[in-house]
């Protein structure tokens, strides 16, 4: 099926007389006739459900749709995008591990990797998304276990050269994790370019309406864990908490990563997406292919307007000819990237704050990527935990405004920006 059809049809195939829409299984637990039946579930010898903290039928149906959209073999939902990135990394890292990550990533993810994981004994070397293969290679250490980046960075809007990062990761025998939140699989499918694991904050375009928090992890099923068994003992050695199961042997490349992530991390940390939120997410997915082109159309028009305005210092949008990432975006994002435009107003942070106070249609929110246009100044909100030096490294000057173009009429959006700048 084409991607448009998958958005509507994938994941759930109702049988004769079954609900046409994905049913909400709003239950914490599930009944079994015998202890033996339930025991098989706890031993991972049978498929099924016993407690929603680990898995839920509604969640699994929606995760299956996202797996099909991304071209993966297995997927799981989490309570947020932050939980998705944490689970995806921690599933293959432990105390003593090392990460190579792009420096141009969402501030919350940067803090997760640089601060929280460091407290857990996991170190990180941050690299420029524009680094050469030689520079990327120099960041690797014997204990490196994963490489991480964002397809389109939030909010710097750098575009990741996925093939280059994947090449270097695989040369060093580690998987590449790519956060694909901003383009969504409608505009880019990182697995097709060599990524091994894809994550999402489904709170953004996938939901599309600012309704429900959520995250997703998709496994490509292509990384050969057993070929690097010494690096990934959690997947390639017996798990005594599950009666000595070796995930990579029992579930193979197609299922080992997500099974371990569910059976071990979700069991112990419990960052499950609620079935109700999964239901809302699926409604958003059904129109994702219709909404994304409109977001891109609006963002392109707004970016062109801002680029020509005398009070704007700089505009970052990969759809603009002359943008630093225009050429690479033509490769990875031929149908456009997303609806987010970053720009710097003359006057720095003070100018940005004055401009945002005068907006009438666009709302100041910490959110991004939904049907309504919103904006914020990252340096004083989402990225305020970063130092000025870190902000510069991430490509986020203090006066930057991140504008998320919604589904309104583009002429109305431009009129609002014009009056605020005036």
CSV table of C-alpha atoms in Angstrom, one decimal:
chain,number,residue,atom,x,y,z
A,1,UNK,CA,0.0,0.0,0.0
A,2,UNK,CA,1.0,3.6,-0.6
A,3,UNK,CA,1.8,5.8,2.5
A,4,UNK,CA,-1.6,7.6,2.1
A,5,UNK,CA,-3.5,4.4,2.4
A,6,UNK,CA,-1.4,3.1,5.2
A,7,UNK,CA,-2.3,6.2,7.3
A,8,UNK,CA,-5.9,5.2,7.0
A,9,UNK,CA,-5.8,1.4,6.9
A,10,UNK,CA,-2.6,0.0,8.4
A,11,UNK,CA,-2.4,-1.7,11.8
A,12,UNK,CA,-6.0,-2.8,12.3
A,13,UNK,CA,-7.9,-5.2,10.1
A,14,UNK,CA,-11.4,-5.8,11.7
A,15,UNK,CA,-13.0,-9.2,11.1
A,16,UNK,CA,-16.6,-9.9,10.4
A,17,UNK,CA,-18.8,-8.1,12.8
A,18,UNK,CA,-15.9,-6.4,14.7
A,19,UNK,CA,-15.6,-2.7,15.4
A,20,UNK,CA,-14.7,-0.6,12.4
A,21,UNK,CA,-12.6,1.8,14.5
A,22,UNK,CA,-9.8,0.7,16.7
A,23,UNK,CA,-11.5,-0.3,20.0
A,24,UNK,CA,-10.4,1.3,23.3
A,25,UNK,CA,-9.5,-1.5,25.7
A,26,UNK,CA,-9.7,0.6,28.8
A,27,UNK,CA,-8.8,-2.1,31.3
A,28,UNK,CA,-5.8,-2.4,33.6
A,29,UNK,CA,-5.8,-6.2,33.6
A,30,UNK,CA,-7.0,-9.3,31.7
A,31,UNK,CA,-8.6,-12.6,32.8
A,32,UNK,CA,-7.4,-16.1,32.2
A,33,UNK,CA,-8.9,-19.5,33.0
A,34,UNK,CA,-5.8,-21.1,34.5
A,35,UNK,CA,-2.5,-20.1,36.2
A,36,UNK,CA,-0.8,-22.1,33.5
A,37,UNK,CA,-2.2,-19.9,30.8
A,38,UNK,CA,-1.0,-16.8,32.5
A,39,UNK,CA,2.3,-18.3,33.3
A,40,UNK,CA,3.0,-18.8,29.6
A,41,UNK,CA,2.7,-15.0,29.2
A,42,UNK,CA,5.1,-14.3,32.0
A,43,UNK,CA,7.6,-16.7,30.5
A,44,UNK,CA,7.2,-15.1,27.0
A,45,UNK,CA,6.1,-18.5,25.7
A,46,UNK,CA,2.7,-17.2,24.4
A,47,UNK,CA,1.4,-13.9,23.1
A,48,UNK,CA,-1.4,-12.0,24.9
A,49,UNK,CA,-2.0,-9.5,27.6
A,50,UNK,CA,-2.0,-9.6,31.4
A,51,UNK,CA,-1.4,-6.0,32.6
A,52,UNK,CA,-1.7,-2.8,30.7
A,53,UNK,CA,1.5,-1.4,32.2
A,54,UNK,CA,3.4,-3.7,29.7
A,55,UNK,CA,1.1,-4.0,26.8
A,56,UNK,CA,-2.5,-3.2,25.7
A,57,UNK,CA,-4.4,-4.3,22.6
A,58,UNK,CA,-5.3,-0.7,21.6
A,59,UNK,CA,-1.7,0.4,21.9
A,60,UNK,CA,-0.4,-2.5,19.9
A,61,UNK,CA,-2.8,-1.9,17.0
A,62,UNK,CA,-1.7,1.7,16.8
A,63,UNK,CA,2.0,0.8,17.2
A,64,UNK,CA,1.5,-1.7,14.3
A,65,UNK,CA,0.3,1.1,12.1
A,66,UNK,CA,3.3,3.3,12.9
A,67,UNK,CA,5.6,0.3,12.2
A,68,UNK,CA,4.0,-0.1,8.8
A,69,UNK,CA,4.3,3.7,8.1
A,70,UNK,CA,8.0,3.7,8.9
A,71,UNK,CA,8.8,0.3,7.2
A,72,UNK,CA,9.8,-1.4,10.5
A,73,UNK,CA,9.2,-4.9,11.8
A,74,UNK,CA,8.0,-4.0,15.3
A,75,UNK,CA,7.0,-1.0,17.4
A,76,UNK,CA,5.8,0.1,20.8
A,77,UNK,CA,4.1,3.2,22.2
A,78,UNK,CA,5.3,5.1,25.2
A,79,UNK,CA,3.9,7.8,27.4
A,80,UNK,CA,5.8,10.6,25.7
A,81,UNK,CA,8.5,11.3,23.1
A,82,UNK,CA,11.0,11.7,26.0
A,83,UNK,CA,10.2,8.2,27.2
A,84,UNK,CA,10.6,6.9,23.7
A,85,UNK,CA,14.1,8.3,23.3
A,86,UNK,CA,15.1,7.2,26.8
A,87,UNK,CA,13.8,3.6,26.3
A,88,UNK,CA,15.4,3.3,22.8
A,89,UNK,CA,18.8,4.3,24.2
A,90,UNK,CA,18.7,2.6,27.6
A,91,UNK,CA,17.5,-0.6,25.9
A,92,UNK,CA,21.1,-1.1,24.6
A,93,UNK,CA,23.1,1.0,26.9
A,94,UNK,CA,24.1,0.6,30.6
A,95,UNK,CA,26.5,2.0,33.1
A,96,UNK,CA,29.9,2.3,31.3
A,97,UNK,CA,28.4,2.8,27.8
A,98,UNK,CA,29.1,5.7,25.5
A,99,UNK,CA,26.9,7.5,23.0
A,100,UNK,CA,27.7,9.6,20.0
A,101,UNK,CA,25.0,12.1,19.4
A,102,UNK,CA,24.3,15.1,17.2
A,103,UNK,CA,24.6,18.3,19.1
A,104,UNK,CA,21.7,19.8,17.2
A,105,UNK,CA,18.7,18.1,18.9
A,106,UNK,CA,15.7,19.1,21.0
A,107,UNK,CA,16.7,20.7,24.3
A,108,UNK,CA,14.9,18.1,26.4
A,109,UNK,CA,16.7,15.2,24.6
A,110,UNK,CA,20.0,17.0,25.0
A,111,UNK,CA,19.4,17.3,28.7
A,112,UNK,CA,18.3,13.6,28.9
A,113,UNK,CA,21.5,12.5,27.2
A,114,UNK,CA,24.0,15.0,28.6
A,115,UNK,CA,22.8,15.1,32.3
A,116,UNK,CA,20.4,12.4,33.3
A,117,UNK,CA,22.1,9.5,31.4
A,118,UNK,CA,25.5,10.8,32.6
A,119,UNK,CA,24.2,10.3,36.2
A,120,UNK,CA,23.5,6.7,35.2
A,121,UNK,CA,27.1,6.2,34.1
A,122,UNK,CA,26.5,6.7,30.4
A,123,UNK,CA,28.7,9.3,28.7
A,124,UNK,CA,28.2,11.1,25.5
A,125,UNK,CA,30.3,12.8,22.8
A,126,UNK,CA,28.3,15.4,20.9
A,127,UNK,CA,29.2,16.0,17.3
A,128,UNK,CA,28.1,18.6,14.7
A,129,UNK,CA,25.4,17.4,12.4
A,130,UNK,CA,27.6,18.8,9.6
A,131,UNK,CA,30.7,16.8,10.8
A,132,UNK,CA,32.7,14.9,8.2
A,133,UNK,CA,32.9,11.1,8.3
A,134,UNK,CA,36.4,11.5,9.7
A,135,UNK,CA,35.2,13.8,12.5
A,136,UNK,CA,32.3,11.4,13.3
A,137,UNK,CA,34.7,8.5,13.4
A,138,UNK,CA,37.0,10.3,15.9
A,139,UNK,CA,34.1,10.6,18.4
A,140,UNK,CA,33.7,6.8,18.7
A,141,UNK,CA,35.2,4.9,21.6
A,142,UNK,CA,35.5,1.2,22.3
A,143,UNK,CA,32.5,1.4,24.6
A,144,UNK,CA,30.3,3.3,22.2
A,145,UNK,CA,26.9,1.5,21.9
A,146,UNK,CA,24.7,3.8,19.8
A,147,UNK,CA,24.6,6.9,17.6
A,148,UNK,CA,21.7,9.3,17.8
A,149,UNK,CA,20.3,12.2,15.8
A,150,UNK,CA,17.1,14.0,14.6
A,151,UNK,CA,16.0,14.0,11.0
A,152,UNK,CA,15.0,17.7,11.4
A,153,UNK,CA,16.4,19.1,14.6
A,154,UNK,CA,14.0,20.9,16.9
A,155,UNK,CA,14.3,24.0,16.7
A,156,UNK,CA,17.5,24.6,14.8
A,157,UNK,CA,16.0,22.8,11.8
A,158,UNK,CA,19.3,21.3,10.8
A,159,UNK,CA,18.8,18.3,8.4
A,160,UNK,CA,20.6,15.1,9.3
A,161,UNK,CA,22.6,13.3,6.6
A,162,UNK,CA,21.2,10.0,7.6
A,163,UNK,CA,23.2,7.9,5.2
A,164,UNK,CA,26.5,9.4,6.4
A,165,UNK,CA,25.6,8.9,10.1
A,166,UNK,CA,24.4,5.3,9.4
A,167,UNK,CA,27.6,4.5,7.5
A,168,UNK,CA,29.8,5.6,10.3
A,169,UNK,CA,27.6,3.9,13.0
A,170,UNK,CA,27.6,0.6,11.1
A,171,UNK,CA,31.4,0.8,10.5
A,172,UNK,CA,31.7,0.8,14.2
A,173,UNK,CA,29.2,-2.0,14.8
A,174,UNK,CA,26.5,0.1,16.5
A,175,UNK,CA,22.9,1.1,15.5
A,176,UNK,CA,21.8,4.5,14.5
A,177,UNK,CA,18.7,5.9,16.3
A,178,UNK,CA,16.9,8.7,14.5
A,179,UNK,CA,14.1,10.8,16.0
A,180,UNK,CA,11.8,11.4,13.0
A,181,UNK,CA,9.2,13.5,14.8
A,182,UNK,CA,9.2,16.6,12.6
A,183,UNK,CA,9.0,15.1,9.1
A,184,UNK,CA,6.9,12.1,10.1
A,185,UNK,CA,7.0,9.0,7.8
A,186,UNK,CA,4.9,10.9,5.3
A,187,UNK,CA,7.9,13.1,4.4
A,188,UNK,CA,10.9,10.9,5.4
A,189,UNK,CA,11.4,7.3,6.3
A,190,UNK,CA,14.9,7.1,8.0
A,191,UNK,CA,15.0,3.3,7.8
A,192,UNK,CA,15.1,3.5,4.0
A,193,UNK,CA,18.3,5.6,4.4
A,194,UNK,CA,20.1,3.2,6.9
A,195,UNK,CA,18.6,4.1,10.3
A,196,UNK,CA,18.1,1.1,12.6
A,197,UNK,CA,15.7,2.5,15.2
A,198,UNK,CA,13.2,5.4,14.7
A,199,UNK,CA,11.6,7.3,17.5
A,200,UNK,CA,8.7,9.8,17.6
A,201,UNK,CA,7.1,12.2,19.9
A,202,UNK,CA,3.6,11.3,18.7
A,203,UNK,CA,2.4,14.3,20.6
A,204,UNK,CA,3.4,16.4,17.6
A,205,UNK,CA,2.2,15.9,14.0
A,206,UNK,CA,1.1,12.3,14.4
A,207,UNK,CA,-1.6,13.4,16.9
A,208,UNK,CA,-1.8,16.7,15.2
A,209,UNK,CA,-4.3,18.4,17.4
A,210,UNK,CA,-2.5,19.0,20.8
A,211,UNK,CA,-4.7,16.4,22.4
A,212,UNK,CA,-2.6,13.5,23.8
A,213,UNK,CA,0.9,13.0,24.9
A,214,UNK,CA,2.7,10.0,23.5
A,215,UNK,CA,5.8,8.5,22.0
A,216,UNK,CA,6.7,5.6,19.7
A,217,UNK,CA,9.7,3.4,19.0
A,218,UNK,CA,10.1,1.5,15.7
A,219,UNK,CA,12.7,-1.2,15.1
A,220,UNK,CA,13.8,-1.7,11.5
A,221,UNK,CA,14.7,-5.3,12.3
A,222,UNK,CA,17.9,-4.9,10.2
A,223,UNK,CA,20.6,-4.6,12.9
A,224,UNK,CA,22.3,-7.9,13.6
A,225,UNK,CA,22.7,-7.9,17.4
A,226,UNK,CA,24.3,-11.3,17.5
A,227,UNK,CA,27.1,-10.2,15.3
A,228,UNK,CA,28.1,-7.8,18.1
A,229,UNK,CA,27.0,-10.0,21.0
A,230,UNK,CA,29.8,-8.7,23.3
A,231,UNK,CA,28.5,-5.2,23.0
A,232,UNK,CA,24.8,-6.0,23.7
A,233,UNK,CA,24.7,-8.5,26.5
A,234,UNK,CA,21.1,-7.4,27.3
A,235,UNK,CA,19.9,-8.7,24.0
A,236,UNK,CA,22.5,-11.5,23.3
A,237,UNK,CA,22.9,-13.1,26.8
A,238,UNK,CA,20.3,-14.9,28.9
A,239,UNK,CA,17.9,-12.6,30.9
A,240,UNK,CA,17.6,-14.2,34.3
A,241,UNK,CA,14.6,-12.0,35.1
A,242,UNK,CA,12.8,-13.9,32.3
A,243,UNK,CA,14.0,-17.4,33.0
A,244,UNK,CA,17.1,-17.2,30.9
A,245,UNK,CA,15.6,-16.0,27.6
A,246,UNK,CA,18.1,-14.7,25.1
A,247,UNK,CA,16.0,-12.1,23.2
A,248,UNK,CA,18.1,-12.0,20.0
A,249,UNK,CA,18.0,-15.8,19.7
A,250,UNK,CA,14.3,-16.3,20.6
A,251,UNK,CA,12.8,-13.4,18.8
A,252,UNK,CA,15.4,-12.8,16.0
A,253,UNK,CA,16.4,-9.4,14.5
A,254,UNK,CA,12.8,-8.6,13.7
A,255,UNK,CA,11.5,-8.7,17.3
A,256,UNK,CA,14.4,-8.8,19.8
A,257,UNK,CA,14.7,-5.0,20.4
A,258,UNK,CA,11.0,-4.2,21.0
A,259,UNK,CA,10.4,-7.4,23.0
A,260,UNK,CA,13.2,-6.6,25.4
A,261,UNK,CA,12.1,-3.0,25.6
A,262,UNK,CA,8.6,-4.0,26.5
A,263,UNK,CA,9.3,-7.0,28.7
A,264,UNK,CA,12.1,-5.4,30.6
A,265,UNK,CA,12.0,-1.6,30.5
A,266,UNK,CA,8.2,-1.1,30.3
A,267,UNK,CA,7.8,-3.7,33.1
A,268,UNK,CA,10.3,-1.9,35.4
A,269,UNK,CA,9.7,1.8,34.5
A,270,UNK,CA,6.1,1.8,33.4
A,271,UNK,CA,6.0,4.7,30.9
A,272,UNK,CA,3.0,3.3,29.1
A,273,UNK,CA,0.8,5.3,26.8
A,274,UNK,CA,-2.8,5.2,27.9
A,275,UNK,CA,-5.3,3.3,25.6
A,276,UNK,CA,-7.4,6.5,25.4
A,277,UNK,CA,-4.3,8.5,24.1
A,278,UNK,CA,-3.5,5.7,21.6
A,279,UNK,CA,-7.1,6.0,20.3
A,280,UNK,CA,-6.7,9.8,19.9
A,281,UNK,CA,-3.3,9.2,18.2
A,282,UNK,CA,-4.9,6.8,15.7
A,283,UNK,CA,-7.4,9.4,14.7
A,284,UNK,CA,-4.6,11.8,14.0
A,285,UNK,CA,-2.7,9.3,12.0
A,286,UNK,CA,-5.7,8.8,9.7
A,287,UNK,CA,-5.3,12.3,8.4
A,288,UNK,CA,-1.5,12.7,8.7
A,289,UNK,CA,-1.0,12.4,4.9
A,290,UNK,CA,-3.5,15.1,4.3
A,291,UNK,CA,-2.3,17.5,7.0
A,292,UNK,CA,1.5,17.4,6.4
A,293,UNK,CA,1.4,18.9,2.9
A,294,UNK,CA,-0.7,21.8,4.2
A,295,UNK,CA,1.8,22.4,7.1
A,296,UNK,CA,4.6,22.4,4.5
A,297,UNK,CA,2.8,24.8,2.2
A,298,UNK,CA,2.1,27.3,5.0
A,299,UNK,CA,5.6,27.1,6.3
A,300,UNK,CA,7.1,27.7,2.9
A,301,UNK,CA,5.0,30.8,2.3
A,302,UNK,CA,5.8,32.1,5.8
A,303,UNK,CA,9.5,31.4,5.4
A,304,UNK,CA,9.6,33.3,2.0
A,305,UNK,CA,7.8,36.3,3.6
A,306,UNK,CA,10.1,36.4,6.6
A,307,UNK,CA,13.3,36.1,4.4
A,308,UNK,CA,12.3,39.2,2.5
A,309,UNK,CA,11.4,41.3,5.6
A,310,UNK,CA,13.9,44.0,6.7
A,311,UNK,CA,13.4,43.4,10.4
A,312,UNK,CA,14.3,39.7,10.2
A,313,UNK,CA,18.0,38.9,10.6
A,314,UNK,CA,17.9,35.3,9.4
A,315,UNK,CA,15.4,32.6,8.4
A,316,UNK,CA,16.1,28.9,8.7
A,317,UNK,CA,13.9,26.6,6.6
A,318,UNK,CA,15.3,23.9,4.4
A,319,UNK,CA,12.7,24.6,1.7
A,320,UNK,CA,14.3,28.0,1.0
A,321,UNK,CA,16.8,27.9,-1.9
A,322,UNK,CA,20.0,29.1,-0.4
A,323,UNK,CA,19.3,27.6,3.0
A,324,UNK,CA,22.3,25.7,4.4
A,325,UNK,CA,20.4,22.5,4.3
A,326,UNK,CA,18.4,23.0,1.0
A,327,UNK,CA,20.4,20.5,-1.0
A,328,UNK,CA,20.4,17.8,1.5
A,329,UNK,CA,16.7,18.4,2.1
A,330,UNK,CA,16.1,17.8,-1.6
A,331,UNK,CA,17.6,14.3,-1.1
A,332,UNK,CA,15.8,13.3,2.2
A,333,UNK,CA,12.8,15.5,2.1
A,334,UNK,CA,11.7,16.0,-1.5
A,335,UNK,CA,8.1,16.6,-0.5
A,336,UNK,CA,9.1,19.2,2.1
A,337,UNK,CA,10.1,18.8,5.7
A,338,UNK,CA,7.6,20.2,8.3
A,339,UNK,CA,5.6,23.2,9.2
A,340,UNK,CA,8.2,24.7,11.6
A,341,UNK,CA,10.2,27.8,10.7
A,342,UNK,CA,13.0,29.3,12.8
A,343,UNK,CA,14.0,32.9,12.4
A,344,UNK,CA,16.0,35.6,14.2
A,345,UNK,CA,14.6,39.1,14.6
A,346,UNK,CA,16.9,42.0,14.7
A,347,UNK,CA,17.2,43.1,18.3
A,348,UNK,CA,18.0,39.6,19.7
A,349,UNK,CA,16.1,38.2,22.7
A,350,UNK,CA,14.5,41.6,23.4
A,351,UNK,CA,13.3,41.9,19.9
A,352,UNK,CA,11.9,38.4,19.8
A,353,UNK,CA,10.0,38.9,23.0
A,354,UNK,CA,8.5,42.2,21.8
A,355,UNK,CA,7.5,40.5,18.5
A,356,UNK,CA,5.8,37.6,20.2
A,357,UNK,CA,3.8,39.8,22.6
A,358,UNK,CA,2.2,41.5,19.5
A,359,UNK,CA,1.0,38.3,17.8
A,360,UNK,CA,-2.8,37.9,17.6
A,361,UNK,CA,-3.3,34.6,15.7
A,362,UNK,CA,-0.1,32.7,16.6
A,363,UNK,CA,-0.1,31.7,20.3
A,364,UNK,CA,2.9,31.5,22.6
A,365,UNK,CA,3.1,27.8,23.6
A,366,UNK,CA,5.6,25.2,24.6
A,367,UNK,CA,3.9,23.0,22.0
A,368,UNK,CA,4.7,22.6,18.4
A,369,UNK,CA,3.4,20.8,15.3
A,370,UNK,CA,-0.3,20.8,15.6
A,371,UNK,CA,-3.3,22.3,13.8
A,372,UNK,CA,-3.0,25.7,15.4
A,373,UNK,CA,-0.1,28.1,14.8
A,374,UNK,CA,2.1,28.6,17.8
A,375,UNK,CA,5.5,30.0,18.6
A,376,UNK,CA,8.1,30.4,21.3
A,377,UNK,CA,11.6,31.7,22.1
A,378,UNK,CA,13.6,28.5,22.9
A,379,UNK,CA,16.3,30.2,24.8
A,380,UNK,CA,13.8,31.2,27.5
A,381,UNK,CA,11.6,28.1,27.4
A,382,UNK,CA,12.4,24.7,26.0
A,383,UNK,CA,16.2,25.2,25.9
A,384,UNK,CA,16.6,27.4,29.0
A,385,UNK,CA,18.6,24.7,30.8
A,386,UNK,CA,21.4,25.1,28.1
A,387,UNK,CA,24.3,27.5,28.5
A,388,UNK,CA,24.9,30.2,25.9
A,389,UNK,CA,27.8,28.1,24.6
A,390,UNK,CA,25.5,25.1,24.3
A,391,UNK,CA,22.9,27.2,22.6
A,392,UNK,CA,25.4,28.3,20.0
A,393,UNK,CA,26.6,24.7,19.4
A,394,UNK,CA,23.0,23.6,18.9
A,395,UNK,CA,22.4,26.4,16.4
A,396,UNK,CA,19.9,28.3,18.7
A,397,UNK,CA,20.8,31.9,19.2
A,398,UNK,CA,19.1,33.7,22.1
A,399,UNK,CA,16.9,35.7,19.8
A,400,UNK,CA,15.6,32.8,17.8
A,401,UNK,CA,11.8,32.4,17.4
A,402,UNK,CA,10.4,29.0,16.5
A,403,UNK,CA,7.2,29.3,14.6
A,404,UNK,CA,5.0,26.3,14.1
A,405,UNK,CA,2.7,26.9,11.2
A,406,UNK,CA,-0.7,25.3,11.6
A,407,UNK,CA,-3.5,24.6,9.2
A,408,UNK,CA,-4.9,28.1,8.9
A,409,UNK,CA,-4.9,30.1,5.7
A,410,UNK,CA,-1.3,31.1,4.9
A,411,UNK,CA,-2.4,34.7,4.0
A,412,UNK,CA,-3.8,35.1,7.5
A,413,UNK,CA,-0.6,33.8,9.1
A,414,UNK,CA,1.5,36.2,7.0
A,415,UNK,CA,-0.8,39.1,7.9
A,416,UNK,CA,-0.4,38.3,11.7
A,417,UNK,CA,3.4,38.2,11.3
A,418,UNK,CA,3.4,41.5,9.3
A,419,UNK,CA,1.4,43.4,11.9
A,420,UNK,CA,3.6,42.1,14.8
A,421,UNK,CA,6.8,43.0,13.0
A,422,UNK,CA,5.3,46.5,12.2
